[in-house]
mmCIF file of C-alpha atoms in Angstrom:
data_model
loop_
_atom_site.group_PDB
_atom_site.id
_atom_site.type_symbol
_atom_site.label_atom_id
_atom_site.label_comp_id
_atom_site.label_asym_id
_atom_site.label_seq_id
_atom_site.Cartn_x
_atom_site.Cartn_y
_atom_site.Cartn_z
ATOM 1 C CA UNK A 158 168.884 135.194 231.304
ATOM 2 C CA UNK A 159 167.907 138.825 231.303
ATOM 3 C CA UNK A 160 169.455 141.886 229.614
ATOM 4 C CA UNK A 161 169.754 144.608 232.087
ATOM 5 C CA UNK A 162 171.842 147.883 232.221
ATOM 6 C CA UNK A 163 172.524 150.537 234.808
ATOM 7 C CA UNK A 164 173.305 154.022 233.888
ATOM 8 C CA UNK A 165 176.562 154.708 235.462
ATOM 9 C CA UNK A 166 176.330 158.368 234.231
ATOM 10 C CA UNK A 167 173.674 160.292 232.172
ATOM 11 C CA UNK A 168 175.257 163.655 231.780
ATOM 12 C CA UNK A 169 176.980 165.599 229.061
ATOM 13 C CA UNK A 170 180.904 166.624 228.971
ATOM 14 C CA UNK A 171 179.930 169.896 230.996
ATOM 15 C CA UNK A 172 177.461 168.389 233.455
ATOM 16 C CA UNK A 173 177.943 169.716 237.337
ATOM 17 C CA UNK A 174 175.039 167.581 238.365
ATOM 18 C CA UNK A 175 175.757 164.076 236.640
ATOM 19 C CA UNK A 176 178.584 161.812 235.551
ATOM 20 C CA UNK A 177 179.466 161.687 231.947
ATOM 21 C CA UNK A 178 177.369 159.161 230.124
ATOM 22 C CA UNK A 179 178.177 155.431 230.463
ATOM 23 C CA UNK A 180 176.357 152.168 230.824
ATOM 24 C CA UNK A 181 177.046 149.068 232.638
ATOM 25 C CA UNK A 182 175.017 146.646 230.699
ATOM 26 C CA UNK A 183 174.589 143.142 232.516
ATOM 27 C CA UNK A 184 173.703 139.223 231.009
ATOM 28 C CA UNK A 185 174.820 135.981 232.419
ATOM 29 C CA UNK A 186 176.614 137.857 235.189
ATOM 30 C CA UNK A 187 178.787 139.439 232.818
ATOM 31 C CA UNK A 188 179.152 143.286 232.662
ATOM 32 C CA UNK A 189 179.961 144.932 229.482
ATOM 33 C CA UNK A 190 181.145 148.910 230.196
ATOM 34 C CA UNK A 191 179.693 151.129 227.505
ATOM 35 C CA UNK A 192 182.445 153.856 227.462
ATOM 36 C CA UNK A 193 184.393 154.899 230.107
ATOM 37 C CA UNK A 194 184.846 158.210 231.581
ATOM 38 C CA UNK A 195 186.603 159.248 234.954
ATOM 39 C CA UNK A 196 186.173 158.566 237.491
ATOM 40 C CA UNK A 197 185.121 155.156 236.470
ATOM 41 C CA UNK A 198 185.386 153.256 239.697
ATOM 42 C CA UNK A 199 183.770 156.014 241.832
ATOM 43 C CA UNK A 200 180.922 155.655 239.111
ATOM 44 C CA UNK A 201 180.501 152.143 239.718
ATOM 45 C CA UNK A 202 180.705 152.060 243.420
ATOM 46 C CA UNK A 203 177.805 154.778 243.565
ATOM 47 C CA UNK A 204 175.837 152.950 241.179
ATOM 48 C CA UNK A 205 176.007 149.683 243.174
ATOM 49 C CA UNK A 206 174.935 151.401 246.346
ATOM 50 C CA UNK A 207 171.755 153.175 244.574
ATOM 51 C CA UNK A 208 170.834 149.783 242.790
ATOM 52 C CA UNK A 209 171.854 146.940 244.790
ATOM 53 C CA UNK A 210 174.003 145.134 241.841
ATOM 54 C CA UNK A 211 177.599 144.983 242.739
ATOM 55 C CA UNK A 212 179.981 146.469 240.357
ATOM 56 C CA UNK A 213 183.502 147.069 240.182
ATOM 57 C CA UNK A 214 186.426 146.467 237.582
ATOM 58 C CA UNK A 215 186.631 142.759 238.490
ATOM 59 C CA UNK A 216 183.107 142.161 237.031
ATOM 60 C CA UNK A 217 183.896 144.208 234.071
ATOM 61 C CA UNK A 218 184.500 141.647 230.999
ATOM 62 C CA UNK A 219 185.150 144.218 228.633
ATOM 63 C CA UNK A 220 184.495 147.955 227.524
ATOM 64 C CA UNK A 221 182.943 148.851 224.265
ATOM 65 C CA UNK A 222 183.891 152.297 223.131
ATOM 66 C CA UNK A 223 181.716 154.522 220.870
ATOM 67 C CA UNK A 224 184.405 157.464 220.557
ATOM 68 C CA UNK A 225 187.642 159.182 221.731
ATOM 69 C CA UNK A 226 186.072 162.471 223.597
ATOM 70 C CA UNK A 227 187.260 162.535 227.083
ATOM 71 C CA UNK A 228 183.806 162.453 228.479
ATOM 72 C CA UNK A 229 183.737 159.071 227.172
ATOM 73 C CA UNK A 230 187.214 157.616 227.098
ATOM 74 C CA UNK A 231 188.760 159.383 230.187
ATOM 75 C CA UNK A 232 188.673 156.669 232.506
ATOM 76 C CA UNK A 233 190.247 154.041 230.280
ATOM 77 C CA UNK A 234 193.724 155.064 231.781
ATOM 78 C CA UNK A 235 192.857 154.086 235.370
ATOM 79 C CA UNK A 236 190.736 151.207 234.517
ATOM 80 C CA UNK A 237 193.918 149.373 232.694
ATOM 81 C CA UNK A 238 196.132 150.526 235.564
ATOM 82 C CA UNK A 239 193.891 148.748 238.029
ATOM 83 C CA UNK A 240 193.183 145.577 235.737
ATOM 84 C CA UNK A 241 197.035 145.579 235.094
ATOM 85 C CA UNK A 242 198.434 146.002 238.703
ATOM 86 C CA UNK A 243 195.416 144.689 241.046
ATOM 87 C CA UNK A 244 193.725 142.230 238.723
ATOM 88 C CA UNK A 245 196.851 141.109 236.987
ATOM 89 C CA UNK A 246 195.080 140.978 233.582
ATOM 90 C CA UNK A 247 194.719 142.660 230.249
ATOM 91 C CA UNK A 248 191.125 144.666 229.942
ATOM 92 C CA UNK A 249 189.445 143.522 226.728
ATOM 93 C CA UNK A 250 188.220 146.596 224.461
ATOM 94 C CA UNK A 251 185.690 146.149 221.739
ATOM 95 C CA UNK A 252 185.677 148.965 219.250
ATOM 96 C CA UNK A 253 185.794 149.703 215.455
ATOM 97 C CA UNK A 254 189.143 150.265 214.168
ATOM 98 C CA UNK A 255 188.255 153.722 213.129
ATOM 99 C CA UNK A 256 188.372 154.305 216.853
ATOM 100 C CA UNK A 257 191.013 152.508 218.347
ATOM 101 C CA UNK A 258 193.582 153.766 215.569
ATOM 102 C CA UNK A 259 194.547 156.960 217.463
ATOM 103 C CA UNK A 260 193.432 155.593 220.916
ATOM 104 C CA UNK A 261 197.294 154.830 222.166
ATOM 105 C CA UNK A 262 199.382 157.432 220.448
ATOM 106 C CA UNK A 263 196.805 160.114 220.567
ATOM 107 C CA UNK A 264 195.101 159.516 223.746
ATOM 108 C CA UNK A 265 196.787 156.996 226.114
ATOM 109 C CA UNK A 266 200.549 156.824 225.440
ATOM 110 C CA UNK A 267 201.575 160.152 227.519
ATOM 111 C CA UNK A 268 200.260 158.811 230.848
ATOM 112 C CA UNK A 269 201.264 154.662 230.213
ATOM 113 C CA UNK A 270 203.903 154.270 227.832
ATOM 114 C CA UNK A 271 206.607 154.314 230.599
ATOM 115 C CA UNK A 272 206.225 152.155 233.736
ATOM 116 C CA UNK A 273 208.639 151.276 236.834
ATOM 117 C CA UNK A 274 207.992 147.664 237.490
ATOM 118 C CA UNK A 275 210.448 147.443 240.473
ATOM 119 C CA UNK A 276 211.637 150.123 243.125
ATOM 120 C CA UNK A 277 215.102 151.520 241.839
ATOM 121 C CA UNK A 278 214.636 150.055 238.343
ATOM 122 C CA UNK A 279 214.035 152.346 235.433
ATOM 123 C CA UNK A 280 211.069 152.909 233.547
ATOM 124 C CA UNK A 281 210.245 150.221 231.014
ATOM 125 C CA UNK A 282 208.592 150.820 227.557
ATOM 126 C CA UNK A 283 204.930 149.695 227.493
ATOM 127 C CA UNK A 284 202.560 149.580 224.649
ATOM 128 C CA UNK A 285 198.789 149.108 224.175
ATOM 129 C CA UNK A 286 199.185 145.524 223.829
ATOM 130 C CA UNK A 287 200.797 145.149 227.400
ATOM 131 C CA UNK A 288 197.321 146.712 228.994
ATOM 132 C CA UNK A 289 194.433 145.679 226.614
ATOM 133 C CA UNK A 290 193.391 142.805 224.028
ATOM 134 C CA UNK A 291 191.363 144.463 221.318
ATOM 135 C CA UNK A 292 188.416 142.949 219.669
ATOM 136 C CA UNK A 293 187.698 144.813 216.519
ATOM 137 C CA UNK A 294 184.005 145.605 215.607
ATOM 138 C CA UNK A 295 182.467 145.477 212.238
ATOM 139 C CA UNK A 296 180.146 147.317 210.242
ATOM 140 C CA UNK A 297 178.921 144.226 208.287
ATOM 141 C CA UNK A 298 178.545 141.828 211.129
ATOM 142 C CA UNK A 299 177.680 141.211 214.759
ATOM 143 C CA UNK A 300 180.729 140.448 216.865
ATOM 144 C CA UNK A 301 179.987 138.123 219.932
ATOM 145 C CA UNK A 302 181.755 138.932 223.695
ATOM 146 C CA UNK A 303 180.428 136.202 226.090
ATOM 147 C CA UNK A 304 176.869 136.532 226.014
ATOM 148 C CA UNK A 305 176.710 139.785 223.882
ATOM 149 C CA UNK A 306 176.413 140.206 220.264
ATOM 150 C CA UNK A 307 177.516 143.763 219.466
ATOM 151 C CA UNK A 308 176.632 145.410 216.047
ATOM 152 C CA UNK A 309 177.868 148.804 215.313
ATOM 153 C CA UNK A 310 177.152 151.728 212.711
ATOM 154 C CA UNK A 311 178.873 155.085 212.320
ATOM 155 C CA UNK A 312 177.301 158.072 213.693
ATOM 156 C CA UNK A 313 177.412 161.785 212.371
ATOM 157 C CA UNK A 314 179.752 163.150 214.825
ATOM 158 C CA UNK A 315 182.972 165.564 215.035
ATOM 159 C CA UNK A 316 185.187 162.327 215.432
ATOM 160 C CA UNK A 317 184.646 158.712 214.460
ATOM 161 C CA UNK A 318 181.548 157.371 216.443
ATOM 162 C CA UNK A 319 179.702 153.973 216.493
ATOM 163 C CA UNK A 320 176.335 153.580 217.859
ATOM 164 C CA UNK A 321 175.618 150.156 218.937
ATOM 165 C CA UNK A 322 172.714 147.224 219.151
ATOM 166 C CA UNK A 323 173.518 145.024 221.762
ATOM 167 C CA UNK A 324 172.019 141.475 221.728
ATOM 168 C CA UNK A 325 171.864 138.943 224.809
ATOM 169 C CA UNK A 326 169.169 136.784 226.276
ATOM 170 C CA UNK A 327 166.706 137.194 223.392
ATOM 171 C CA UNK A 328 166.288 140.872 223.702
ATOM 172 C CA UNK A 329 168.381 143.994 221.820
ATOM 173 C CA UNK A 330 169.583 147.163 223.357
ATOM 174 C CA UNK A 331 170.163 150.046 221.051
ATOM 175 C CA UNK A 332 172.570 152.769 221.957
ATOM 176 C CA UNK A 333 172.803 156.140 219.874
ATOM 177 C CA UNK A 334 176.038 157.122 221.122
ATOM 178 C CA UNK A 335 176.889 160.884 220.195
ATOM 179 C CA UNK A 336 175.058 161.763 217.150
ATOM 180 C CA UNK A 337 173.198 164.407 215.529
ATOM 181 C CA UNK A 338 169.614 163.700 214.290
ATOM 182 C CA UNK A 339 169.756 161.216 211.885
ATOM 183 C CA UNK A 340 166.524 159.174 210.830
ATOM 184 C CA UNK A 341 168.401 156.415 209.213
ATOM 185 C CA UNK A 342 170.107 155.579 212.544
ATOM 186 C CA UNK A 343 166.753 155.987 214.488
ATOM 187 C CA UNK A 344 165.431 153.469 211.986
ATOM 188 C CA UNK A 345 168.505 151.047 212.606
ATOM 189 C CA UNK A 346 168.053 151.521 216.286
ATOM 190 C CA UNK A 347 164.441 151.043 216.095
ATOM 191 C CA UNK A 348 164.853 147.158 215.515
ATOM 192 C CA UNK A 349 165.916 147.005 219.230
ATOM 193 C CA UNK A 350 163.721 146.182 221.942
ATOM 194 C CA UNK A 351 164.716 149.577 223.878
ATOM 195 C CA UNK A 352 166.841 152.374 222.492
ATOM 196 C CA UNK A 353 168.829 154.909 224.461
ATOM 197 C CA UNK A 354 169.248 157.985 222.753
ATOM 198 C CA UNK A 355 171.162 161.160 223.354
ATOM 199 C CA UNK A 356 170.011 164.796 223.557
ATOM 200 C CA UNK A 357 171.874 167.857 223.543
ATOM 201 C CA UNK A 358 172.773 171.085 222.061
ATOM 202 C CA UNK A 359 175.123 171.844 219.009
ATOM 203 C CA UNK A 360 176.158 168.758 216.817
ATOM 204 C CA UNK A 361 173.803 166.823 218.872
ATOM 205 C CA UNK A 362 170.258 165.560 218.718
ATOM 206 C CA UNK A 363 167.904 168.258 219.668
ATOM 207 C CA UNK A 364 165.187 167.286 222.032
ATOM 208 C CA UNK A 365 162.297 168.402 219.820
ATOM 209 C CA UNK A 366 163.483 166.190 217.031
ATOM 210 C CA UNK A 367 163.126 163.232 219.064
ATOM 211 C CA UNK A 368 159.555 164.554 220.675
ATOM 212 C CA UNK A 369 158.311 164.662 217.157
ATOM 213 C CA UNK A 370 158.865 160.896 216.432
ATOM 214 C CA UNK A 371 156.090 158.674 216.228
ATOM 215 C CA UNK A 372 154.500 157.648 219.652
ATOM 216 C CA UNK A 373 155.626 153.888 219.032
ATOM 217 C CA UNK A 374 159.156 154.937 218.493
ATOM 218 C CA UNK A 375 159.070 157.092 221.454
ATOM 219 C CA UNK A 376 157.499 154.723 223.696
ATOM 220 C CA UNK A 377 160.727 152.591 223.557
ATOM 221 C CA UNK A 378 163.352 155.103 223.813
ATOM 222 C CA UNK A 379 164.999 156.600 226.749
ATOM 223 C CA UNK A 380 167.044 159.668 227.007
ATOM 224 C CA UNK A 381 170.837 160.292 227.907
ATOM 225 C CA UNK A 382 173.600 162.552 227.526
ATOM 226 C CA UNK A 383 171.025 165.318 228.372
ATOM 227 C CA UNK A 384 172.354 168.892 229.575
ATOM 228 C CA UNK A 385 171.807 170.042 233.193
ATOM 229 C CA UNK A 386 168.935 172.562 232.007
ATOM 230 C CA UNK A 387 167.042 169.839 230.308
ATOM 231 C CA UNK A 388 163.456 169.705 231.528
ATOM 232 C CA UNK A 389 163.254 165.993 232.645
ATOM 233 C CA UNK A 390 159.534 166.325 234.275
ATOM 234 C CA UNK A 391 158.365 167.777 231.183
ATOM 235 C CA UNK A 392 159.967 165.476 228.757
ATOM 236 C CA UNK A 393 157.625 163.057 226.260
ATOM 237 C CA UNK A 394 160.528 160.535 226.493
ATOM 238 C CA UNK A 395 161.819 159.141 229.801
ATOM 239 C CA UNK A 396 165.085 160.217 230.788
ATOM 240 C CA UNK A 397 167.439 157.626 232.096
ATOM 241 C CA UNK A 398 168.289 157.865 235.960
ATOM 242 C CA UNK A 399 172.041 157.966 237.123
ATOM 243 C CA UNK A 400 172.210 154.674 239.130
ATOM 244 C CA UNK A 401 169.081 152.882 238.540
ATOM 245 C CA UNK A 402 168.625 149.228 237.034
ATOM 246 C CA UNK A 403 166.724 148.863 234.008
ATOM 247 C CA UNK A 404 165.859 145.469 232.172
ATOM 248 C CA UNK A 405 165.457 145.390 228.571
#
């Protein structure tokens, strides 16, 4: 068994070149999405064509959500509707309670709380539990989902956000999520075999800070969430390529 992933998107919220950052992580023929931006099915289809790995909603066993900014969560409505209507099953959501606390009322309810289920009938009330099952993630211990064990840690960001360590097949993948530069977080992530770290402007992580890390840390680090003007060819840390398959 191996642990692999495909970046469905590598860009930031303002990118005109790339989809928003999102990963499809695979182990034992199960796919775990890390975040879910719109248009998630188109992102999966294009990644399937470029990587040769079949990806669509029926292969997604769960979504692990880092935070509620739209460039990370805007595809949840369409993903849940597709699962509800086409697959006739609920989508499993893995997230810390501080993130799911406002997910329904503050994000999804406006477009999902009323549903006409038969032609000619009036809309019926729907709730989070009609579309999703929620498995809470914990700061104190790992949570298992299928072949994956997921640990989380808060990052420094505008809204509650968690980084992940994901274990499967004897390997570990670290994912920073959105964060300012944080030496403690990097130390936590560095226990993984491969670390995916964001870089961007503002309250994000400056590339220069990551480039100054020890060579051993940089060697197992890959970049994501980078801006369109980022000099990928000049980076001393490899930027992830959208739609390419990587093995941890």
